[in-house]
Short mmCIF file of C-alpha atoms and ligand atoms in Angstrom, two decimals:
data_model
loop_
_atom_site.label_atom_id
_atom_site.label_comp_id
_atom_site.label_asym_id
_atom_site.label_seq_id
_atom_site.Cartn_x
_atom_site.Cartn_y
_atom_site.Cartn_z
CA MET A 9 -7.93 42.23 -143.74
CA ARG A 10 -9.77 44.51 -141.31
CA CYS A 11 -10.64 43.21 -137.88
CA ASP A 12 -12.78 44.95 -135.24
CA ILE A 13 -12.55 43.77 -131.63
CA PHE A 14 -15.28 44.84 -129.20
CA CYS A 15 -14.56 45.01 -125.48
CA LYS A 16 -16.87 45.96 -122.63
CA VAL A 17 -15.05 46.35 -119.35
CA ILE A 18 -16.94 44.55 -116.54
CA ASP A 19 -14.43 45.31 -113.82
CA ASN A 20 -10.71 44.96 -113.17
CA TYR A 21 -8.30 44.59 -116.08
CA GLY A 22 -8.83 41.08 -117.41
CA ASP A 23 -11.37 41.80 -120.15
CA VAL A 24 -9.47 44.72 -121.57
CA GLY A 25 -6.17 42.95 -120.84
CA VAL A 26 -7.04 39.99 -123.05
CA CYS A 27 -8.45 42.25 -125.78
CA TRP A 28 -5.41 44.53 -125.77
CA ARG A 29 -3.01 41.59 -125.96
CA LEU A 30 -4.97 39.98 -128.79
CA ALA A 31 -5.37 43.27 -130.69
CA ARG A 32 -1.63 43.94 -130.55
CA GLN A 33 -0.84 40.44 -131.67
CA LEU A 34 -3.26 40.39 -134.61
CA ALA A 35 -1.97 43.77 -135.77
CA ASN A 36 1.75 43.39 -135.18
CA GLU A 37 2.33 39.68 -135.81
CA TYR A 38 -0.36 38.82 -138.34
CA GLY A 39 -0.57 42.13 -140.20
CA LEU A 40 -4.30 42.73 -139.76
CA THR A 41 -5.72 46.23 -139.63
CA VAL A 42 -7.11 46.10 -136.12
CA CYS A 43 -9.53 48.44 -134.40
CA LEU A 44 -10.23 47.88 -130.70
CA TRP A 45 -13.54 49.33 -129.52
CA VAL A 46 -13.52 49.82 -125.75
CA ASP A 47 -16.19 51.33 -123.50
CA ASN A 48 -13.71 52.27 -120.76
CA LEU A 49 -10.48 53.81 -121.97
CA HIS A 50 -9.36 54.56 -118.40
CA SER A 51 -8.90 50.83 -117.80
CA LEU A 52 -6.96 50.45 -121.03
CA SER A 53 -4.73 53.40 -120.16
CA LYS A 54 -3.51 51.50 -117.06
CA LEU A 55 -2.23 48.74 -119.36
CA CYS A 56 -0.93 51.17 -121.96
CA PRO A 57 -0.26 54.62 -120.47
CA GLU A 58 0.04 56.10 -123.98
CA VAL A 59 -3.71 55.68 -124.38
CA ASP A 60 -5.43 59.00 -123.73
CA PRO A 61 -8.82 58.26 -122.13
CA ASP A 62 -10.22 61.52 -123.52
CA LEU A 63 -9.56 60.72 -127.17
CA LEU A 64 -12.30 59.00 -129.15
CA SER A 65 -9.83 57.62 -131.69
CA GLN A 66 -6.08 57.07 -131.48
CA CYS A 67 -3.44 54.73 -132.86
CA ARG A 68 -1.36 52.95 -130.20
CA ARG A 69 1.14 50.11 -130.70
CA GLY A 70 -0.14 49.42 -134.18
CA VAL A 71 -3.79 49.24 -133.06
CA ARG A 72 -6.52 51.80 -133.73
CA VAL A 73 -8.18 52.32 -130.35
CA ARG A 74 -11.66 53.79 -130.41
CA HIS A 75 -14.25 54.62 -127.80
CA TRP A 76 -17.28 52.34 -128.03
CA ASP A 77 -19.68 55.32 -128.13
CA SER A 78 -18.16 56.64 -131.35
CA CYS A 79 -19.03 53.49 -133.30
CA GLU A 80 -20.59 54.57 -136.60
CA GLY A 81 -21.26 51.17 -138.05
CA VAL A 82 -18.64 50.70 -140.76
CA VAL A 83 -18.19 46.94 -140.66
CA ALA A 84 -14.82 45.17 -140.76
CA ASP A 85 -14.16 41.82 -142.52
CA TRP A 86 -13.82 40.08 -139.17
CA VAL A 87 -15.79 41.07 -136.08
CA ILE A 88 -14.63 39.74 -132.74
CA GLY A 89 -16.96 40.29 -129.81
CA THR A 90 -15.43 39.36 -126.49
CA PHE A 91 -16.87 37.70 -123.41
CA ASP A 92 -20.38 37.67 -124.82
CA CYS A 93 -20.67 41.46 -125.11
CA LYS A 94 -23.57 42.84 -127.16
CA LEU A 95 -22.32 44.73 -130.21
CA PRO A 96 -23.55 48.32 -130.75
CA GLN A 97 -26.98 48.11 -132.40
CA ASN A 98 -26.04 50.27 -135.41
CA TYR A 99 -23.01 48.06 -136.05
CA LEU A 100 -25.09 44.89 -135.82
CA LEU A 101 -27.67 46.25 -138.26
CA ALA A 102 -24.91 47.32 -140.65
CA MET A 103 -23.49 43.77 -140.48
CA ALA A 104 -26.90 42.30 -141.33
CA ALA A 105 -27.36 44.68 -144.26
CA LEU A 106 -24.24 43.50 -146.09
CA ALA A 107 -24.59 41.23 -149.11
CA GLN A 108 -21.99 38.94 -147.57
CA ALA A 109 -22.06 38.70 -143.78
CA PRO A 110 -18.74 39.39 -142.04
CA VAL A 111 -17.05 36.72 -139.97
CA TRP A 112 -18.46 37.11 -136.46
CA VAL A 113 -16.78 35.40 -133.54
CA ASN A 114 -17.27 35.57 -129.79
CA LEU A 115 -14.04 35.10 -127.87
CA ASP A 116 -15.07 33.50 -124.59
CA TYR A 117 -13.63 33.27 -121.09
CA LEU A 118 -10.87 30.80 -120.40
CA SER A 119 -11.90 27.58 -118.71
CA ALA A 120 -10.34 24.16 -118.18
CA GLU A 121 -13.76 22.50 -117.94
CA ASP A 122 -14.52 19.64 -120.35
CA TRP A 123 -17.76 21.14 -121.72
CA VAL A 124 -15.64 23.74 -123.54
CA HIS A 125 -14.52 21.04 -126.00
CA GLY A 126 -18.08 20.55 -127.24
CA CYS A 127 -18.78 24.28 -127.59
CA HIS A 128 -15.59 25.53 -129.20
CA GLY A 129 -16.28 26.54 -132.80
CA LEU A 130 -20.07 26.10 -132.60
CA PRO A 131 -22.30 28.43 -134.65
CA SER A 132 -25.10 30.40 -133.02
CA PRO A 133 -27.58 31.92 -135.51
CA HIS A 134 -28.96 35.33 -134.55
CA PRO A 135 -32.66 35.03 -133.59
CA SER A 136 -33.89 37.74 -135.97
CA LEU A 137 -31.07 38.86 -138.27
CA PRO A 138 -29.34 36.90 -141.08
CA LEU A 139 -26.15 36.57 -139.05
CA THR A 140 -24.30 33.75 -137.35
CA ARG A 141 -21.90 34.15 -134.47
CA TYR A 142 -19.28 31.51 -133.73
CA PHE A 143 -18.02 30.60 -130.28
CA PHE A 144 -14.27 30.56 -129.87
CA PHE A 145 -12.97 29.21 -126.58
CA PRO A 146 -9.43 29.63 -125.31
CA GLY A 147 -8.23 26.60 -123.41
CA PHE A 148 -5.61 24.10 -122.45
CA THR A 149 -6.20 21.25 -124.90
CA SER A 150 -6.05 20.78 -128.66
CA GLN A 151 -9.89 20.74 -128.71
CA THR A 152 -9.91 24.43 -127.77
CA GLY A 153 -8.58 27.64 -129.28
CA GLY A 154 -5.43 27.52 -127.12
CA LEU A 155 -3.73 30.36 -125.27
CA ILE A 156 -2.42 33.74 -126.38
CA VAL A 157 1.35 33.79 -126.61
CA GLU A 158 3.44 36.16 -128.70
CA HIS A 159 5.78 34.72 -131.34
CA ASP A 160 8.88 36.17 -129.64
CA TYR A 161 7.77 35.43 -126.07
CA PHE A 162 10.12 32.52 -125.41
CA GLU A 163 13.10 34.36 -126.86
CA ARG A 164 12.39 37.34 -124.62
CA ARG A 165 11.95 35.09 -121.60
CA ALA A 166 15.21 33.25 -122.31
CA ALA A 167 17.10 36.51 -122.75
CA PHE A 168 15.80 37.77 -119.42
CA MET A 169 16.68 34.54 -117.61
CA GLU A 170 20.18 34.45 -119.08
CA GLU A 171 21.25 38.08 -119.06
CA VAL A 172 22.02 39.50 -115.65
CA ALA A 173 22.06 43.01 -117.14
CA LEU A 174 18.37 42.65 -118.10
CA GLN A 175 17.53 41.43 -114.61
CA GLN A 176 19.47 44.30 -113.05
CA ALA A 177 17.65 46.75 -115.32
CA PHE A 178 14.33 45.33 -114.14
CA TRP A 179 15.20 45.70 -110.43
CA HIS A 180 16.53 49.17 -111.13
CA SER A 181 13.27 50.09 -112.89
CA ILE A 182 11.32 49.29 -109.72
CA GLY A 183 13.77 51.27 -107.60
CA MET A 184 15.62 48.31 -106.10
CA VAL A 185 18.97 46.60 -106.42
CA MET A 186 18.96 42.99 -107.52
CA PRO A 187 18.38 40.80 -104.43
CA ALA A 188 20.98 38.26 -103.30
CA GLN A 189 20.69 34.64 -104.49
CA ASN A 190 19.35 33.37 -101.17
CA VAL A 191 16.32 35.70 -101.16
CA LEU A 192 13.05 34.03 -102.09
CA LYS A 193 11.32 36.40 -104.49
CA ILE A 194 7.53 36.29 -104.68
CA SER A 195 5.18 38.39 -106.79
CA LEU A 196 1.66 38.98 -105.54
CA PHE A 197 -1.21 40.17 -107.73
CA SER A 198 -4.47 39.38 -106.04
CA TYR A 199 -7.95 40.38 -104.95
CA GLN A 200 -8.67 41.00 -101.27
CA ASN A 201 -7.87 37.82 -99.45
CA THR A 202 -8.18 37.00 -95.76
CA ALA A 203 -5.62 34.23 -96.24
CA LEU A 204 -2.90 36.84 -96.68
CA GLU A 205 -2.13 37.45 -93.02
CA GLY A 206 -1.18 33.83 -92.34
CA LEU A 207 1.17 33.83 -95.32
CA LEU A 208 2.86 37.06 -94.28
CA GLU A 209 3.40 35.66 -90.80
CA VAL A 210 5.02 32.51 -92.10
CA TRP A 211 7.22 34.46 -94.52
CA ALA A 212 8.27 36.87 -91.74
CA SER A 213 9.45 33.97 -89.59
CA SER A 214 10.99 32.00 -92.44
CA SER A 215 14.60 30.75 -92.35
CA GLU A 216 15.37 32.37 -95.71
CA PRO A 217 14.77 36.05 -96.44
CA VAL A 218 11.59 36.66 -98.44
CA LEU A 219 10.98 39.58 -100.77
CA CYS A 220 7.37 40.05 -101.86
CA LEU A 221 6.58 42.37 -104.76
CA VAL A 222 2.94 43.37 -104.37
CA SER A 223 1.11 44.94 -107.29
CA GLU A 224 -1.09 47.76 -106.12
CA GLY A 225 -4.79 47.01 -105.79
CA PRO A 226 -7.39 46.05 -103.19
CA ILE A 227 -4.97 43.76 -101.34
CA LEU A 228 -3.12 46.83 -100.02
CA VAL A 229 -5.90 47.44 -97.49
CA GLN A 230 -5.14 44.12 -95.81
CA LEU A 231 -1.44 44.58 -96.14
CA ALA A 232 -1.70 47.97 -94.39
CA LYS A 233 -3.56 46.28 -91.53
CA TYR A 234 -0.77 43.74 -91.19
CA PHE A 235 1.82 46.50 -90.93
CA LYS A 236 -0.52 48.49 -88.63
CA LEU A 237 -0.52 51.47 -90.98
CA ASP A 238 -3.40 53.54 -92.38
CA ALA A 239 -2.31 53.07 -95.99
CA LEU A 240 0.62 51.79 -98.03
CA ASN A 241 2.13 53.56 -101.01
CA ALA A 242 3.43 52.30 -104.30
CA GLY A 243 7.20 52.58 -104.47
CA GLN A 244 7.58 52.05 -100.70
CA THR A 245 9.16 49.15 -98.84
CA TYR A 246 7.87 47.64 -95.60
CA VAL A 247 9.78 45.18 -93.42
CA ASP A 248 8.74 42.63 -90.83
CA ALA A 249 11.61 40.40 -89.61
CA ARG A 250 12.66 38.16 -92.59
CA LEU A 251 9.96 39.58 -94.84
CA THR A 252 10.38 42.63 -97.06
CA VAL A 253 7.35 43.87 -98.97
CA ARG A 254 7.72 46.23 -101.89
CA ILE A 255 4.61 47.85 -103.34
CA LEU A 256 4.74 48.12 -107.11
CA PRO A 257 2.76 50.61 -109.13
CA PHE A 258 0.80 49.06 -112.01
CA VAL A 259 3.23 48.59 -114.90
CA GLU A 260 2.33 48.60 -118.58
CA GLN A 261 1.19 45.24 -119.89
CA GLU A 262 4.35 44.34 -121.83
CA ARG A 263 6.39 44.81 -118.65
CA TYR A 264 4.24 42.68 -116.36
CA ASP A 265 6.01 39.56 -117.66
CA GLU A 266 9.29 40.82 -116.23
CA ILE A 267 7.85 40.73 -112.71
CA LEU A 268 6.88 37.09 -113.22
CA TRP A 269 10.26 36.19 -114.74
CA ALA A 270 12.17 37.93 -111.96
CA CYS A 271 10.39 36.08 -109.14
CA ASP A 272 10.65 32.48 -107.93
CA VAL A 273 6.95 32.10 -107.11
CA ASN A 274 4.05 34.08 -108.58
CA PHE A 275 0.60 34.76 -107.17
CA VAL A 276 -1.76 35.69 -110.01
CA ARG A 277 -5.48 36.20 -110.45
CA GLY A 278 -8.31 36.40 -113.00
CA GLU A 279 -7.49 35.20 -116.49
CA ASP A 280 -4.70 36.97 -118.33
CA SER A 281 -2.14 37.00 -115.51
CA LEU A 282 -2.90 33.29 -114.98
CA VAL A 283 -1.86 32.58 -118.56
CA ARG A 284 1.25 34.72 -118.26
CA ALA A 285 2.25 32.92 -115.05
CA GLN A 286 2.04 29.60 -116.88
CA PHE A 287 4.30 30.78 -119.67
CA ALA A 288 6.70 32.33 -117.14
CA ALA A 289 7.31 28.70 -116.11
CA LYS A 290 7.61 29.32 -112.39
CA PRO A 291 5.53 27.78 -109.59
CA PHE A 292 2.38 29.87 -109.28
CA ILE A 293 -0.76 30.24 -107.18
CA TRP A 294 -3.97 31.31 -108.87
CA GLN A 295 -6.72 33.31 -107.22
CA ILE A 296 -9.74 32.82 -109.42
CA TYR A 297 -12.19 35.68 -110.01
CA PRO A 298 -14.95 35.08 -107.43
CA GLN A 299 -18.44 34.58 -108.84
CA GLN A 300 -21.90 34.22 -107.32
CA ASP A 301 -22.93 30.84 -105.89
CA ALA A 302 -19.28 29.81 -105.81
CA VAL A 303 -19.42 28.62 -109.46
CA HIS A 304 -15.81 29.72 -109.71
CA LEU A 305 -14.79 26.86 -107.43
CA THR A 306 -15.91 24.33 -110.06
CA LYS A 307 -13.79 26.16 -112.59
CA LEU A 308 -10.87 26.20 -110.19
CA ALA A 309 -11.19 22.46 -109.55
CA ALA A 310 -11.24 21.77 -113.31
CA PHE A 311 -8.01 23.69 -113.78
CA LEU A 312 -6.37 22.05 -110.79
CA ASP A 313 -7.27 18.59 -112.12
CA ARG A 314 -5.87 19.43 -115.52
CA TYR A 315 -2.77 21.15 -114.20
CA THR A 316 -1.80 18.46 -111.68
CA ALA A 317 -2.68 15.46 -113.89
CA ARG A 318 0.95 14.45 -114.34
CA LEU A 319 2.40 15.94 -111.17
CA GLY A 320 3.63 13.57 -108.43
CA VAL A 321 1.33 12.94 -105.46
CA GLU A 322 3.25 14.95 -102.88
CA ALA A 323 3.78 18.02 -105.04
CA SER A 324 0.19 17.83 -106.20
CA GLN A 325 -1.10 17.77 -102.62
CA ALA A 326 1.17 20.64 -101.66
CA LEU A 327 -0.03 22.73 -104.58
CA ARG A 328 -3.69 21.91 -104.00
CA GLY A 329 -3.36 22.67 -100.30
CA LEU A 330 -2.07 26.16 -100.90
CA TRP A 331 -4.37 26.95 -103.83
CA CYS A 332 -7.45 25.84 -101.89
CA ALA A 333 -6.49 27.81 -98.79
CA TRP A 334 -5.74 30.88 -100.92
CA ASN A 335 -9.06 30.70 -102.77
CA ARG A 336 -11.17 29.98 -99.71
CA GLY A 337 -9.52 32.55 -97.44
CA GLY A 338 -8.20 29.64 -95.40
CA ALA A 339 -4.98 28.71 -93.63
CA ALA A 340 -2.53 29.55 -96.40
CA GLY A 341 0.26 30.03 -93.85
CA GLN A 342 -0.10 26.41 -92.79
CA ALA A 343 -0.15 25.24 -96.38
CA TRP A 344 2.98 27.20 -97.32
CA PRO A 345 5.75 24.93 -95.89
CA ALA A 346 4.65 21.92 -97.97
CA PHE A 347 4.46 24.11 -101.07
CA ALA A 348 7.92 25.52 -100.35
CA LEU A 349 9.30 21.99 -99.97
CA ALA A 350 7.79 20.97 -103.31
CA ARG A 351 9.21 24.03 -105.10
CA VAL A 352 11.95 22.23 -107.03
CA ASN A 353 9.46 19.69 -108.41
CA LEU A 354 6.91 22.38 -109.14
CA GLN A 355 9.55 24.42 -110.95
CA GLN A 356 10.45 21.57 -113.30
CA TYR A 357 6.80 20.76 -113.85
CA ALA A 358 5.94 24.41 -114.59
CA TRP A 359 8.73 24.47 -117.17
CA ASN A 360 7.40 21.41 -119.00
CA TRP A 361 3.82 22.66 -118.80
CA ALA A 362 4.80 25.97 -120.43
CA GLN A 363 6.53 24.17 -123.32
CA GLU A 364 3.51 21.96 -123.84
CA LYS A 365 0.93 24.76 -123.75
CA ALA A 366 2.94 26.94 -126.13
CA VAL A 367 2.09 24.59 -129.00
CA ASN A 368 -1.58 25.54 -129.24
CA ARG A 369 -1.48 29.24 -130.07
CA LEU A 370 -4.69 31.21 -129.89
CA GLY A 371 -3.72 33.99 -132.31
CA LEU A 372 -2.92 31.57 -135.12
CA ASN A 373 -5.95 29.37 -134.39
CA LEU A 374 -8.26 32.36 -134.42
CA LEU A 375 -6.80 33.57 -137.68
CA GLU A 376 -7.30 30.18 -139.35
CA PHE A 377 -10.79 29.89 -137.90
CA CYS A 378 -11.83 33.30 -139.25
CA GLU A 379 -10.35 32.50 -142.66
CA LYS A 380 -12.33 29.26 -142.78
CA ILE A 381 -15.62 30.97 -141.87
CA GLY A 382 -14.84 33.72 -144.40
CA ARG A 383 -14.39 31.12 -147.18
CA MET A 384 -17.66 29.47 -146.17
CA HIS A 385 -19.49 32.79 -146.39
CA ALA A 386 -17.96 33.58 -149.79
CA PHE A 387 -18.94 30.13 -151.10
CA LYS A 388 -22.53 30.53 -149.84
CA ASN A 389 -22.71 33.98 -151.38
CA GLU A 390 -21.58 32.73 -154.79
CA GLY A 391 -24.09 29.88 -154.64
O1 TRH B 412 -7.79 42.22 -113.47
P1 TRH B 412 -8.22 40.82 -113.34
O2 TRH B 412 -8.72 40.44 -112.04
O3 TRH B 412 -9.32 40.52 -114.41
C1 TRH B 412 -10.49 39.76 -114.17
C2 TRH B 412 -10.45 38.46 -114.90
O4 TRH B 412 -10.08 38.57 -116.23
C3 TRH B 412 -11.77 37.77 -114.81
O5 TRH B 412 -11.76 36.57 -115.54
C4 TRH B 412 -12.83 38.68 -115.36
O6 TRH B 412 -14.06 38.07 -115.32
C5 TRH B 412 -12.82 39.93 -114.52
O7 TRH B 412 -11.55 40.56 -114.62
C6 TRH B 412 -13.87 40.90 -114.96
O8 TRH B 412 -7.00 39.84 -113.69
P2 TRH B 412 -6.30 39.46 -115.08
O9 TRH B 412 -7.23 38.70 -115.95
O10 TRH B 412 -5.05 38.82 -114.74
O11 TRH B 412 -6.00 40.84 -115.78
C7 TRH B 412 -5.03 41.72 -115.32
C8 TRH B 412 -4.33 42.38 -116.50
O12 TRH B 412 -3.50 43.42 -116.01
C9 TRH B 412 -3.42 41.44 -117.26
O13 TRH B 412 -3.48 41.75 -118.64
C10 TRH B 412 -2.03 41.77 -116.73
C11 TRH B 412 -2.17 43.25 -116.51
N1 TRH B 412 -1.25 43.87 -115.56
C12 TRH B 412 -0.45 44.89 -116.02
O14 TRH B 412 -0.48 45.23 -117.22
N2 TRH B 412 0.38 45.53 -115.15
C13 TRH B 412 0.45 45.19 -113.84
O15 TRH B 412 1.21 45.81 -113.08
C14 TRH B 412 -0.37 44.11 -113.39
C15 TRH B 412 -0.30 43.69 -111.95
C16 TRH B 412 -1.22 43.49 -114.27
#
């Protein structure tokens, strides 16, 4: 079965991150012949350094990666547009010209909002061509398409958690020795955030040593201000009292999980790192991608409601306090102590949540969905 995935990069790494993860999974776990069409190969090359941004076509990790502009309109059996991107016109026309229309799905953004339940799987006929596109929504309930998780993910996570040699290899790979047991290890992947300073202050004056692994990005500007430096460099370490900050260069996508597994608390952002933080089963803080008119805050509230539904009152308040401060550029430093106190509860809860969410697997659901639509098309065609 041939499957084409189309990805337009809006900004950052989330769009291409989801597409790359899905493409690898469909190719390597489900045996599809996958071609990923991307309009910005530079973004993809950050996630997979083997991708050469100057090549129009290349095979990487079992996936054919092609530049969007080289699309010549040879249609696959399954066509997956992502995040409502418009397909290349020649490709769309070629789809419409086929005797039997291909399966055409739009993979949407992840949301915990209830309206997703009513929209997942709905058909949307094209206004002028004999084609129908189907909406496929990732999500957190059985009424959605679920979340992307690789078949060997939990085995790999368990191996990392259990084998000290793997943990040591990770710390070695980022140029550090494995920290002592009493060090609180925090990973930080975020957008610019005025709440950062308060957090750094509280960590610097904390009773336990804190090590913060910061992934390079726009947050470094604020971090540099805190350390009263012009700029910070990946691979360097900066110290303020009890706080040690290590700047990490962007690592390839498969290795990002190790950062989350190695830390006790993870700050994540956007969409894909949010999902990975959930499966890492550690307490996490999500910075949602900011949108106009603050619509993202509704989305954030929906996730918080869903995530904390079975969490005890105190831990729930502690989590909400920090998440709200972090997303509103508020007093995150003040919210930290309650969060830190609730850590043991949050840890157990995160573990259970990960087990629960692993049941509804997006890759498998998408595969079954496409097969079903394909059978429907074949039946219509015969009739
Ligand atoms: O980069 P993001 O902010 O992406 C965002 C969101 O997806 C948002 O919903 C979307 O609308 C916007 O882009 C346009 O965050 P996200 O989604 O977590 O994607 C980051 C990807 O980068 C993810 O696949 C993990 C990966 N990653 C690495 O591969 N190596 C790294 O070192 C780090 C820090 C991340």
